[in-house]
Coordinates of C-alpha atoms and ligand atoms in Angstrom, one line a residue:
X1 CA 10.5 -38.0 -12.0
X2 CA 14.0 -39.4 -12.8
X3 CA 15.0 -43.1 -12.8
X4 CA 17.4 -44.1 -9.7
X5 CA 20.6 -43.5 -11.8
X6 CA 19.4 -40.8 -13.9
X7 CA 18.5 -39.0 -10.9
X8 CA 21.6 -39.8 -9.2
X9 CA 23.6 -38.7 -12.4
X10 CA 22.2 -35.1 -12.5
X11 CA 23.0 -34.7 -8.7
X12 CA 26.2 -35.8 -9.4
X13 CA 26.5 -33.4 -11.9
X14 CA 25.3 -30.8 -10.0
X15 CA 27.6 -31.4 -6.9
X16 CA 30.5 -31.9 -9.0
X17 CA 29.7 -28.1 -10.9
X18 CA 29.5 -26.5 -7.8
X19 CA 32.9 -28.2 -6.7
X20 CA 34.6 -27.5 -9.7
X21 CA 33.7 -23.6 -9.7
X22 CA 35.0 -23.6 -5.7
X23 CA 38.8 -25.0 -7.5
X24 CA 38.1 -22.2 -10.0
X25 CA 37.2 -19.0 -7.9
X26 CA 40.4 -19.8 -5.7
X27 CA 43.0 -20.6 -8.8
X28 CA 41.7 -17.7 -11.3
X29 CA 41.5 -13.9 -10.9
X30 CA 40.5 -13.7 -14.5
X31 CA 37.4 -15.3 -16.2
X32 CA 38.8 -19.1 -17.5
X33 CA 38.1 -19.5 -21.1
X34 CA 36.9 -22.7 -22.8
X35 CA 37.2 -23.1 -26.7
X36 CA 34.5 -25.5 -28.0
X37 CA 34.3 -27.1 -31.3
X38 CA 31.4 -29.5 -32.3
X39 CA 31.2 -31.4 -35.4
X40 CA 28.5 -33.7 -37.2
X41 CA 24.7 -33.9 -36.3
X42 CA 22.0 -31.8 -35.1
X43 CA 22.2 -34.0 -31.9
X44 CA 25.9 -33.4 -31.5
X45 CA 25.3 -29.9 -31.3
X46 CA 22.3 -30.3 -29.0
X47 CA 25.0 -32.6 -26.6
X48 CA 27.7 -29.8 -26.7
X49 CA 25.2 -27.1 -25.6
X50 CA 25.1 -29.1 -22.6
X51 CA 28.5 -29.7 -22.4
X52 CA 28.3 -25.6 -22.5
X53 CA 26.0 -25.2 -19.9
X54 CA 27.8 -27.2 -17.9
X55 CA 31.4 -25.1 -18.6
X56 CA 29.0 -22.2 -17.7
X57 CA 27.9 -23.2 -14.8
X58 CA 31.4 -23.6 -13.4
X59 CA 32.6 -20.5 -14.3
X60 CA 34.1 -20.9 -17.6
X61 CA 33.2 -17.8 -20.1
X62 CA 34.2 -18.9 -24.4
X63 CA 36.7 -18.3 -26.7
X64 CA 36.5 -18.9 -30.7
X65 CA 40.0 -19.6 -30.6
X66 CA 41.9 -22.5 -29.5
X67 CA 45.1 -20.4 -29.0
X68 CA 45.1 -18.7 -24.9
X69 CA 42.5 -20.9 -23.8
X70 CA 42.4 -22.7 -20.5
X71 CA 40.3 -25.4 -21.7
X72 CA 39.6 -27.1 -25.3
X73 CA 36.8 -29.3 -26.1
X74 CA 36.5 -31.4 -29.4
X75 CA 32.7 -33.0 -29.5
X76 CA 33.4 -35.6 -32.5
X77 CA 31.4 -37.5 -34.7
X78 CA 32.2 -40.6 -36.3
X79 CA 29.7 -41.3 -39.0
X80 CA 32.5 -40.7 -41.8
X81 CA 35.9 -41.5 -42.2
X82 CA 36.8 -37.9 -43.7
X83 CA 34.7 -36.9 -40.6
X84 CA 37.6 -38.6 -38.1
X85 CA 40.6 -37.7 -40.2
X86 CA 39.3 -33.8 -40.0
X87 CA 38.8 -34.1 -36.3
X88 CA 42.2 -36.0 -35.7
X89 CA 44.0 -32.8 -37.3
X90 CA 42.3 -30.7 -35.0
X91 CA 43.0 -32.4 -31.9
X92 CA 46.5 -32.4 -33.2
X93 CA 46.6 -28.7 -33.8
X94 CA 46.5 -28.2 -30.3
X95 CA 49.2 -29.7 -29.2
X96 CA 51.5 -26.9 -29.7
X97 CA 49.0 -24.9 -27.1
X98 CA 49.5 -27.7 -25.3
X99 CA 53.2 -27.3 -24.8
X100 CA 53.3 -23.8 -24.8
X101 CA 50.7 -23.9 -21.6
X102 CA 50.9 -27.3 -20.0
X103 CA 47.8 -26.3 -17.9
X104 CA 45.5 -26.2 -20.2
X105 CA 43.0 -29.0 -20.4
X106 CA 42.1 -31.0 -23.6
X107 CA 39.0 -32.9 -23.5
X108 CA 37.4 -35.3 -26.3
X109 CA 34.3 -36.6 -26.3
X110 CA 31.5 -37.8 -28.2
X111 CA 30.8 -40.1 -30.7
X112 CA 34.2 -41.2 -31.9
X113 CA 35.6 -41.9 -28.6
X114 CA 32.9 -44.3 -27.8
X115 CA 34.7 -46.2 -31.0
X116 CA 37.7 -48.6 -29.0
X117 CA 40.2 -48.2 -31.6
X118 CA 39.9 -44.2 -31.7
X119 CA 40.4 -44.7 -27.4
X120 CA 43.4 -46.7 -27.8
X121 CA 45.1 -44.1 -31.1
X122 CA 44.2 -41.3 -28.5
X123 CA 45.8 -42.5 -25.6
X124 CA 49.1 -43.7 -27.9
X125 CA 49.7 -41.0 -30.3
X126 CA 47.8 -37.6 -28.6
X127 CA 49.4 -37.9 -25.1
X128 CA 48.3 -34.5 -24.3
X129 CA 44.6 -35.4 -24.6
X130 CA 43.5 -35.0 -20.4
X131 CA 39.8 -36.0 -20.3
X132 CA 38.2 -38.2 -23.1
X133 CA 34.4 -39.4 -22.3
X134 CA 31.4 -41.0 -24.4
X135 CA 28.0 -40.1 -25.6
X136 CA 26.6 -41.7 -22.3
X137 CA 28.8 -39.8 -19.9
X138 CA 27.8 -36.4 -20.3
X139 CA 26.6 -36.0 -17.0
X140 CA 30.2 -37.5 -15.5
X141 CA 31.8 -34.2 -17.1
X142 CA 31.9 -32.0 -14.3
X143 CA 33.1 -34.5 -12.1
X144 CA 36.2 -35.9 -14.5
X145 CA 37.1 -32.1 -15.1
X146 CA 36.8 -31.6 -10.9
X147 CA 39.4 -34.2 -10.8
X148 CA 42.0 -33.0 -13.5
X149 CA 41.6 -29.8 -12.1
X150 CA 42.1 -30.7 -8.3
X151 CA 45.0 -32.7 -9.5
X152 CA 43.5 -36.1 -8.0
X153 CA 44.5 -37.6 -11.5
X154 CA 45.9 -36.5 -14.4
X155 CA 44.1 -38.5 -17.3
X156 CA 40.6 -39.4 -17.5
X157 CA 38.6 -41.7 -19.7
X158 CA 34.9 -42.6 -18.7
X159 CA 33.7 -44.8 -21.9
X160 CA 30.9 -46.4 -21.0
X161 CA 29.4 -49.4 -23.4
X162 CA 26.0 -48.3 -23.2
X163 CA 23.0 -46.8 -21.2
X164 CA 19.7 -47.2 -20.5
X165 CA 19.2 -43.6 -18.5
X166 CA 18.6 -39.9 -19.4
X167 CA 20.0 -37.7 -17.4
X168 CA 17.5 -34.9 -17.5
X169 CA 17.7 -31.3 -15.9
X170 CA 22.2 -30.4 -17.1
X171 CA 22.0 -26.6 -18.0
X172 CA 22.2 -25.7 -21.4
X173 CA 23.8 -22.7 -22.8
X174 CA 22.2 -22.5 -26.1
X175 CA 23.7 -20.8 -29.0
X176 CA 20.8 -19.0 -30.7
X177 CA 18.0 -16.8 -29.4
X178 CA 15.3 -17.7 -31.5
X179 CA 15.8 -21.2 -33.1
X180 CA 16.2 -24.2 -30.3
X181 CA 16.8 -28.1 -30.8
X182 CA 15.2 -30.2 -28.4
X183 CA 16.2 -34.2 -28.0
X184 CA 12.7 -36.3 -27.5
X185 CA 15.1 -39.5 -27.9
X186 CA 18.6 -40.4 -28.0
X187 CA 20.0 -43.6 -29.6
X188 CA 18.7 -45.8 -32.4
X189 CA 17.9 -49.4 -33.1
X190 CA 17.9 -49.5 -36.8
X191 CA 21.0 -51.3 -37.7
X192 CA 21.2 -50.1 -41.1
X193 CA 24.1 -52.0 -42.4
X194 CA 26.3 -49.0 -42.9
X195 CA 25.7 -47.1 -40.3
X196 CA 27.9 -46.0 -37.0
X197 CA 25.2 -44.8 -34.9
X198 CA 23.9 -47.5 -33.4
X199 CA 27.4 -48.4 -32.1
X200 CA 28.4 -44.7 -30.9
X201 CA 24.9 -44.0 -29.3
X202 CA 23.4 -47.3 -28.2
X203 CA 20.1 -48.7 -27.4
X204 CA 16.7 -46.1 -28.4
X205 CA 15.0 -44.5 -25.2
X206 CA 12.5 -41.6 -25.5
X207 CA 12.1 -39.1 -23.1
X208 CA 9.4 -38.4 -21.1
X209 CA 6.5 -36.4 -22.4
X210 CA 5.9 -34.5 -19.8
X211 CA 9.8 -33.2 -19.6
X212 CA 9.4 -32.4 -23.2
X213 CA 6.3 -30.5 -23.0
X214 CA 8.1 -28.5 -19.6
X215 CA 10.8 -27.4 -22.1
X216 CA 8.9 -26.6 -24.9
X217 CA 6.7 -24.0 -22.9
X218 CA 9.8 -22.8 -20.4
X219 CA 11.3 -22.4 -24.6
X220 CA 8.5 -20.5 -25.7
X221 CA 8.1 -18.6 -22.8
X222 CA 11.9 -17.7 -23.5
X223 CA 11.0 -16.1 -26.9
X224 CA 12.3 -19.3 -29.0
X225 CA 10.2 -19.3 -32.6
X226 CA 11.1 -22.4 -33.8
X227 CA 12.1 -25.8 -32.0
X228 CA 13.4 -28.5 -33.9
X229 CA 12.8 -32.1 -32.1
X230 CA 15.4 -34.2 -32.4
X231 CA 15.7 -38.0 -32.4
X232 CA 17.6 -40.7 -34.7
X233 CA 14.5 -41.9 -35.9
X234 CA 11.3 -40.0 -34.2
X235 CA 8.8 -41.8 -35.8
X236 CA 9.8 -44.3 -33.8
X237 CA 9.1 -42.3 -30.5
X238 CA 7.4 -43.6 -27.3
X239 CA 8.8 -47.3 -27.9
X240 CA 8.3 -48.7 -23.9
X241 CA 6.9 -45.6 -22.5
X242 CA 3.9 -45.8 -20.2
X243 CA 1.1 -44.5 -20.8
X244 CA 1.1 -45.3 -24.6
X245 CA 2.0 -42.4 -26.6
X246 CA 3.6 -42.3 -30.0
X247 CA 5.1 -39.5 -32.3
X248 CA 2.0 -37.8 -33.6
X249 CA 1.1 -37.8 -30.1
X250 CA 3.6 -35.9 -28.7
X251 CA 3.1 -33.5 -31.9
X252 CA -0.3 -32.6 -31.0
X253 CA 0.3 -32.0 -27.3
X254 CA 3.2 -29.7 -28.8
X255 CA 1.0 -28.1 -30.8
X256 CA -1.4 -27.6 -28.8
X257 CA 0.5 -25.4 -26.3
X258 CA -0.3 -21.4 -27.0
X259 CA 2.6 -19.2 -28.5
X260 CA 3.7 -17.8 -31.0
X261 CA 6.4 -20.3 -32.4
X262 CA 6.8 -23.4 -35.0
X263 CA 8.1 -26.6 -35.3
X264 CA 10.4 -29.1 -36.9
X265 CA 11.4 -32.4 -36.2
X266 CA 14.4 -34.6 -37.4
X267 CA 15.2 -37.7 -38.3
X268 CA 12.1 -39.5 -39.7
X269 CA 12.8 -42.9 -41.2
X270 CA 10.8 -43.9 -44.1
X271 CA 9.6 -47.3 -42.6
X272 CA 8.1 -45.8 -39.3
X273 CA 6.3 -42.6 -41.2
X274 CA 2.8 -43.3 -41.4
X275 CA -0.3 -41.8 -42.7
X276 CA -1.3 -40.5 -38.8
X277 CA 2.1 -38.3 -38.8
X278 CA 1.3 -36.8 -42.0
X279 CA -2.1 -36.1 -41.2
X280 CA -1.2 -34.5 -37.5
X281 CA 1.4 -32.4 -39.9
X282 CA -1.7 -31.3 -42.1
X283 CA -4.1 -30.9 -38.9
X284 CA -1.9 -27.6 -37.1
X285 CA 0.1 -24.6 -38.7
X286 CA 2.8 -24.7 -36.2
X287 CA 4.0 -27.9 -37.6
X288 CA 6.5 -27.4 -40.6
X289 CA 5.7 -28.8 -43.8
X290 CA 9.5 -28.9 -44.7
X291 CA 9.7 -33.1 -44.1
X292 CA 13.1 -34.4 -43.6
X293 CA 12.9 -38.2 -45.3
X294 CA 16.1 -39.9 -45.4
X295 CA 15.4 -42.4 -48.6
X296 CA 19.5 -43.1 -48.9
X297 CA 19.2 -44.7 -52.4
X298 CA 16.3 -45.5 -54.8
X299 CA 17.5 -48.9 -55.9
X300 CA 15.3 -51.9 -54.0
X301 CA 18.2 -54.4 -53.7
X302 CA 20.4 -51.5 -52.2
X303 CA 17.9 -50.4 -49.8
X304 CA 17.6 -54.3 -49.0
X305 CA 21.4 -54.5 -48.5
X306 CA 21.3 -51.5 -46.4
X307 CA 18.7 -53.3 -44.0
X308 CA 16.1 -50.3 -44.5
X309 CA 13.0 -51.8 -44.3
X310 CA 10.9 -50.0 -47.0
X311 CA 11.2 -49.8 -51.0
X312 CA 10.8 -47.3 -53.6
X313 CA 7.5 -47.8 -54.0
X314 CA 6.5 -47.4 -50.2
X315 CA 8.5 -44.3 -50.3
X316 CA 6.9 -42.7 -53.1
X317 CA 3.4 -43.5 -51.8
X318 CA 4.3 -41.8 -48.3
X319 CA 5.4 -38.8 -50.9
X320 CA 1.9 -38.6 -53.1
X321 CA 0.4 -39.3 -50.0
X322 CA 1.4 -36.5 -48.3
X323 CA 1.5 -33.9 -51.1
X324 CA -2.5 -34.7 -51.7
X325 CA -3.2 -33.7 -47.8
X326 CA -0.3 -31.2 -47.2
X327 CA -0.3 -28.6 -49.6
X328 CA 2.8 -27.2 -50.6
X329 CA 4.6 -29.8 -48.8
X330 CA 8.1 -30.4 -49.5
X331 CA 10.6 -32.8 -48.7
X332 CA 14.7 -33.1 -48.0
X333 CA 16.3 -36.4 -47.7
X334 CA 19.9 -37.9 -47.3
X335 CA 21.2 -40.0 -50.3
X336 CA 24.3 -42.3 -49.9
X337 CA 25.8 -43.2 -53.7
X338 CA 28.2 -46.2 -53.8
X339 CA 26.8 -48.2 -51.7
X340 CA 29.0 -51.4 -51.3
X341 CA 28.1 -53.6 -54.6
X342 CA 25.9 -50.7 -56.4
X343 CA 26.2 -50.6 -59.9
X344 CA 25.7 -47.8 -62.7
X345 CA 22.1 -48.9 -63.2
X346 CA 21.6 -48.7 -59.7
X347 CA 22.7 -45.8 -59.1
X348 CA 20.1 -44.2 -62.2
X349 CA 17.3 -45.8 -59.7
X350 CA 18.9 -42.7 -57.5
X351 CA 18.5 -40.5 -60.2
X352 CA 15.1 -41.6 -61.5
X353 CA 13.7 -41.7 -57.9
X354 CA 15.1 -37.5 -57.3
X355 CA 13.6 -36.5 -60.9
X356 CA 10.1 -38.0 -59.3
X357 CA 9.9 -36.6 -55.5
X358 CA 12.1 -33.2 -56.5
X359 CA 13.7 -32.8 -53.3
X360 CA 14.0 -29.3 -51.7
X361 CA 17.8 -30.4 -50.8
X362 CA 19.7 -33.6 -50.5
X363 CA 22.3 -34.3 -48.3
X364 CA 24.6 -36.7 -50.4
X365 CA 27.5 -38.8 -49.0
X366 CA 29.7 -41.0 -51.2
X367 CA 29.8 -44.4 -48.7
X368 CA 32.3 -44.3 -46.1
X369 CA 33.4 -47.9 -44.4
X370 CA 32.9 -47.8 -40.7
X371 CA 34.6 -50.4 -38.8
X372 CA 32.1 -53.1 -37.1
X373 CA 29.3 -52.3 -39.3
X374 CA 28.2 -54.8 -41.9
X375 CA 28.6 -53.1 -44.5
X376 CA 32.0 -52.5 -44.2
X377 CA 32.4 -56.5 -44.7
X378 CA 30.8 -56.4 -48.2
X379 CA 32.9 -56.6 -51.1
X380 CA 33.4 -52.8 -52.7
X381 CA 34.0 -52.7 -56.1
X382 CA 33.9 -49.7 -57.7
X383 CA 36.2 -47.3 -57.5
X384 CA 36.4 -43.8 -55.2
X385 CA 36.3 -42.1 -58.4
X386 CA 33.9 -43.5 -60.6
X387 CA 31.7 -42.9 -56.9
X388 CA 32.7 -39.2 -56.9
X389 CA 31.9 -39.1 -60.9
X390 CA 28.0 -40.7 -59.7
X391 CA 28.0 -37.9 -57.0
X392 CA 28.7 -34.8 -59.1
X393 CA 26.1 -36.1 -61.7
X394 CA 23.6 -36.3 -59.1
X395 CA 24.2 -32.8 -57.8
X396 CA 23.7 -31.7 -61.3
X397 CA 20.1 -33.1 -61.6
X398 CA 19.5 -32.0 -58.4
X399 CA 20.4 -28.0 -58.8
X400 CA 18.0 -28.0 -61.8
X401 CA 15.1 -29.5 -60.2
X402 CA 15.6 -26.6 -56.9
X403 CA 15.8 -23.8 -59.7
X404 CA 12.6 -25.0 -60.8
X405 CA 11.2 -25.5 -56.9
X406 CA 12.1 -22.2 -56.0
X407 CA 10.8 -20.6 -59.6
X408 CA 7.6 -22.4 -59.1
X409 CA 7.0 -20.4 -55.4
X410 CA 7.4 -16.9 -57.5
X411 CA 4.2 -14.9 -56.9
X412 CA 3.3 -16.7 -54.2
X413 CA 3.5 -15.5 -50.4
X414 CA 5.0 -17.2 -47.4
X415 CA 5.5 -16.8 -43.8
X416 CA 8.6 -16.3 -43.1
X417 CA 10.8 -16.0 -39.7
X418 CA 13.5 -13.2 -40.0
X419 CA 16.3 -14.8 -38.5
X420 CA 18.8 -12.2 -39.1
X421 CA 20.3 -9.7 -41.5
X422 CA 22.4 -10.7 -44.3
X423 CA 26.0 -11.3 -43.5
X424 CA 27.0 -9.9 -47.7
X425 CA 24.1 -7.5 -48.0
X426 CA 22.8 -4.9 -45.3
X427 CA 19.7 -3.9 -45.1
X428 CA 18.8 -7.4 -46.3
X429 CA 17.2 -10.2 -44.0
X430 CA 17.4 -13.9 -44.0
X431 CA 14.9 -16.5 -43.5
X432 CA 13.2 -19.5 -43.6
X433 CA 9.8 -20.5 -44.4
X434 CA 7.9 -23.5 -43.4
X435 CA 9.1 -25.7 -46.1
X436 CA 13.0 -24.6 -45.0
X437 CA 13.3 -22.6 -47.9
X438 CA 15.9 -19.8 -47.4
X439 CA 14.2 -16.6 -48.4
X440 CA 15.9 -12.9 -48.8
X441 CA 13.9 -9.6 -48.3
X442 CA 15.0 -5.9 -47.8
X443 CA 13.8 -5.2 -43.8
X444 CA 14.9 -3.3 -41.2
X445 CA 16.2 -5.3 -38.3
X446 CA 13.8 -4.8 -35.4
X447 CA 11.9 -7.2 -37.4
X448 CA 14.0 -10.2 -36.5
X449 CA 12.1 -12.4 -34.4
X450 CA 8.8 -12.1 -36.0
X451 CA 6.9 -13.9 -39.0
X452 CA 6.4 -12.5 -41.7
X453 CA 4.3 -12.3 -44.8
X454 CA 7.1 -12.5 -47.6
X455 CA 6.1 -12.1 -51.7
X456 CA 8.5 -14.5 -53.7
X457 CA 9.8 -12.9 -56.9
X458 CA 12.7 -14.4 -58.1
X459 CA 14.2 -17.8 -57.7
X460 CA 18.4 -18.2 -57.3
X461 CA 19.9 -21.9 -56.9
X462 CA 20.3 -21.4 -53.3
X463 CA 17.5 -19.0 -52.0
X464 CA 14.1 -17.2 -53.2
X465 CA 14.4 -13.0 -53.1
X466 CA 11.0 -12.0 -52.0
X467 CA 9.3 -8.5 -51.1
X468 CA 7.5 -7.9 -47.5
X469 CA 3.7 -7.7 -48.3
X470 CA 2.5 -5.0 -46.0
Ligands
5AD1 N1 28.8 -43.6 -45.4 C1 28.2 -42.6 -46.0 N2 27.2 -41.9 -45.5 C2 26.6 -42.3 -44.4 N3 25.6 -41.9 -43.6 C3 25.5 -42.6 -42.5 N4 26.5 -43.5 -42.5 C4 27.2 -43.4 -43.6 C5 28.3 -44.0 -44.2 N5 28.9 -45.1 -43.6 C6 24.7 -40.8 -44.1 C7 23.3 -41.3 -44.2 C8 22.6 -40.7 -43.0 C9 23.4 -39.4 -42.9 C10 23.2 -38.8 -41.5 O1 24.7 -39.8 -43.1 O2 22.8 -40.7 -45.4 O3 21.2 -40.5 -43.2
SF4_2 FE1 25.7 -37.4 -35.0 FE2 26.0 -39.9 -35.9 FE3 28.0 -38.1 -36.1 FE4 27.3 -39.1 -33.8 S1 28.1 -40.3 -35.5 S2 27.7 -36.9 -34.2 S3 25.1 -39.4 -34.0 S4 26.0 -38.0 -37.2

């Protein structure tokens, strides 16, 4: 069951693919090549292998390289500044293709271009840009590329302020075999002060249980072994969905569907985890016990400044909490250091509050101004360098307390999904256990694909080196 427009949308979609293929087959004798490149988030990627399905669907085979390709695709992100100055340089790259093959087609979409000003430096300074459109006009791909290729115009921007719609049923052409991501949401509504997002990928809607459940069976039916569900905030799923159903909700039904397979979920905000989620995680197997839990500083009057909604202490309670009924629970989080305002003592909060939970891994970010955010108005005292000093004494603290995570698991055993074989090392496989923890292990290869019962016996910074217990 679709919405009027969302249904409308996908038929477009689907029209428009099938027309653009017909231009194809009667311009190219060889297969057209597309060169995709994704940056930032979990739910980028997710968006591109869409964006791929659709390229597939009309025809178009890839290319890891820019250079003799008839179409280039740049899926941006915009939550960093260093983020936009990367992806600026590779748009610009191009170019020189550009000029050496003036029918090949440059398209930019994504988060940044849903940004005004990045439209506007696009248009002026990267001429040979063809197609740029937003997070909320995936669907209007095919038909923006149909008209660039049936020369009706020659450049296309469809940037549209926001959306209340999913477009559900656009092919995706995903790029590994046994690991899937699956959006249960797009959007957010948080506001935290420093914070793009809400600006780039509007208003929160959840998707229907029912589609998700379809695609997590037609997934596991496929042979995918782990599916990661991803939302901005997916303890916040279900908001104005009828009937009632909230996150642990949708994780039982999930769990509850036969298979062999596991899963993960990302991004769980602090304020919106509650006791019921941890105890669904603790109630089935399948669900990971590796807990993603953004906690971005561990100073109260930062958190307060960055509009969060929790403190240290309801953090740390969610953490005992969960670590009395999930053993060997572990958790990951994102920390931001230099915060508009933060001070030195501040920023030891951070420390003190990573020496209590011991984090698995941090993501760290020193804070990057985003124009239109709130926190981009606040007065920013210390310097970039003092904040890059903070950061590389927090990785410090942090790279100790993983030795000692991972020397802790020694002698224990894990299940383990054998993704793949070592890139450095053959005859050596890689993979994850439930917590996330990269583990190593001699195997032979037919066992990718499979869980498997893995001895830990020594601890490195980055992984565990285990033995296969027959
Ligand atoms: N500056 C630095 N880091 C940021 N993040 C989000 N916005 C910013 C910003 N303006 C970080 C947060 C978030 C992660 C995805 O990126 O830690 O959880
Ligand atoms: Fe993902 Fe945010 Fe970057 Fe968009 S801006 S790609 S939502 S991290």
């Amino acid at each position: 069951m679709d919405t009027e427009l969302s249904y409308l949308q996908r038929k477009g979609a689907e029209y428009f693919i099938q027309e653009t293929k017909r231009v194809i087959e009667q311009r190219h004798t060889a297969l057209p090549m597309a060169y995709v490149h994704s940056f930032g988030c979990q739910q980028n990627q997710s968006d591109t292998e869409k964006i791929m399905g659709m390229l597939s669907a009309m025809g178009y085979g890839f290319t890891p390289t820019a250079e003799n390709a008839d179409l280039v695709l740049f899926n941006t992100c915009a939550i960093r500044e260093n983020a936009e100055t990367k992806i600026l340089g590779n748009i610009g790259a191009i170019k020189q293709y550009k000029m050496a093959n003036p029918n090949l087609v440059v398209c930019v979409c994504g988060c940044m271009v849903q940004q005004k000003h990045i439209v506007e430096k696009l248009q002026k300074s990267y001429g040979f840009v063809d197609i740029i459109f937003g997070t909320h006009a995936l669907a209007s791909f095919p038909e923006l590329l149909y008209q660039k290729l049936a020369g009706l115009e020659t450049k296309l921007v469809n940037v549209l302020d926001k959306t209340d719609d999913i477009v559900e049923g656009l092919p995706v052409h995903r790029q590994d075999a046994l690991k899937a991501w699956l959006p249960i949401m797009y959007g957010c509504d948080n506001f935290c002060t420093y914070c793009v997002v809400p600006h780039v990928r509007g208003r929160e809607r959840s998707r229907r249980p029912e589609d998700i459940l379809a695609e997590v069976r037609q997934l596991v039916a496929d042979g995918y072994r782990e599916i990661t569900l991803l939302g901005q905030n997916v303890n916040s799923y279900g908001k104005g969905l009828s009937p009632a159903i909230n996150f642990s909700g949708l994780l039982r039904q999930i769990a509850e569907i036969p298979g062999e397979f596991r899963v993960r979920f990302m991004t769980s905000h602090p304020r919106d985890c509650t006791h019921e989620l941890l105890d669904t995680i603790a109630a089935y197997d399948k669900l990971c016990i590796g807990i993603h839990l953004p906690v971005q500083s561990g100073s109260d009057r930062i958190l307060q400044a960055m509009n969060r909604h929790y403190d240290t202490a309801h953090y740390l309670e969610l953490v005992d909490y969960a670590r009395k009924k999930i053993p060997g629970v572990m958790f990951t989080s994102d920390i931001i250091v230099g915060f508009p305002g933060e001070t030195r003592a501040e920023f030891e909060s951070t420390l003190e509050l990573i020496r209590k939970v011991r984090f698995e891994k941090l993501f760290t970010f020193i804070f990057s101004p985003r124009p239109g955010t709130k926190a981009a108005e606040m007065e920013d005292p210390v310097p970039y360098s003092v904040k890059s000093g903070w950061l590389r004494e927090l990785l410090e603290v942090q790279t100790d307390i993983v030795y000692d995570l991972y020397a802790q698991m020694i002698g224990h055993t894990f299940v383990v999904l054998a993704e793949a074989e070592s890139k450095s090392k053959p005859g050596v496989l890689i993979g994850r256990t439930n917590t996330n923890v990269l583990m190593e292990f001699e195997g032979t290869k037919d066992l990718i694909g499979h869980f498997i019962p893995v001895k830990a016996l020594k601890a490195t910074k980055t992984a565990v080196i285990g033995q296969i217990i027959e």
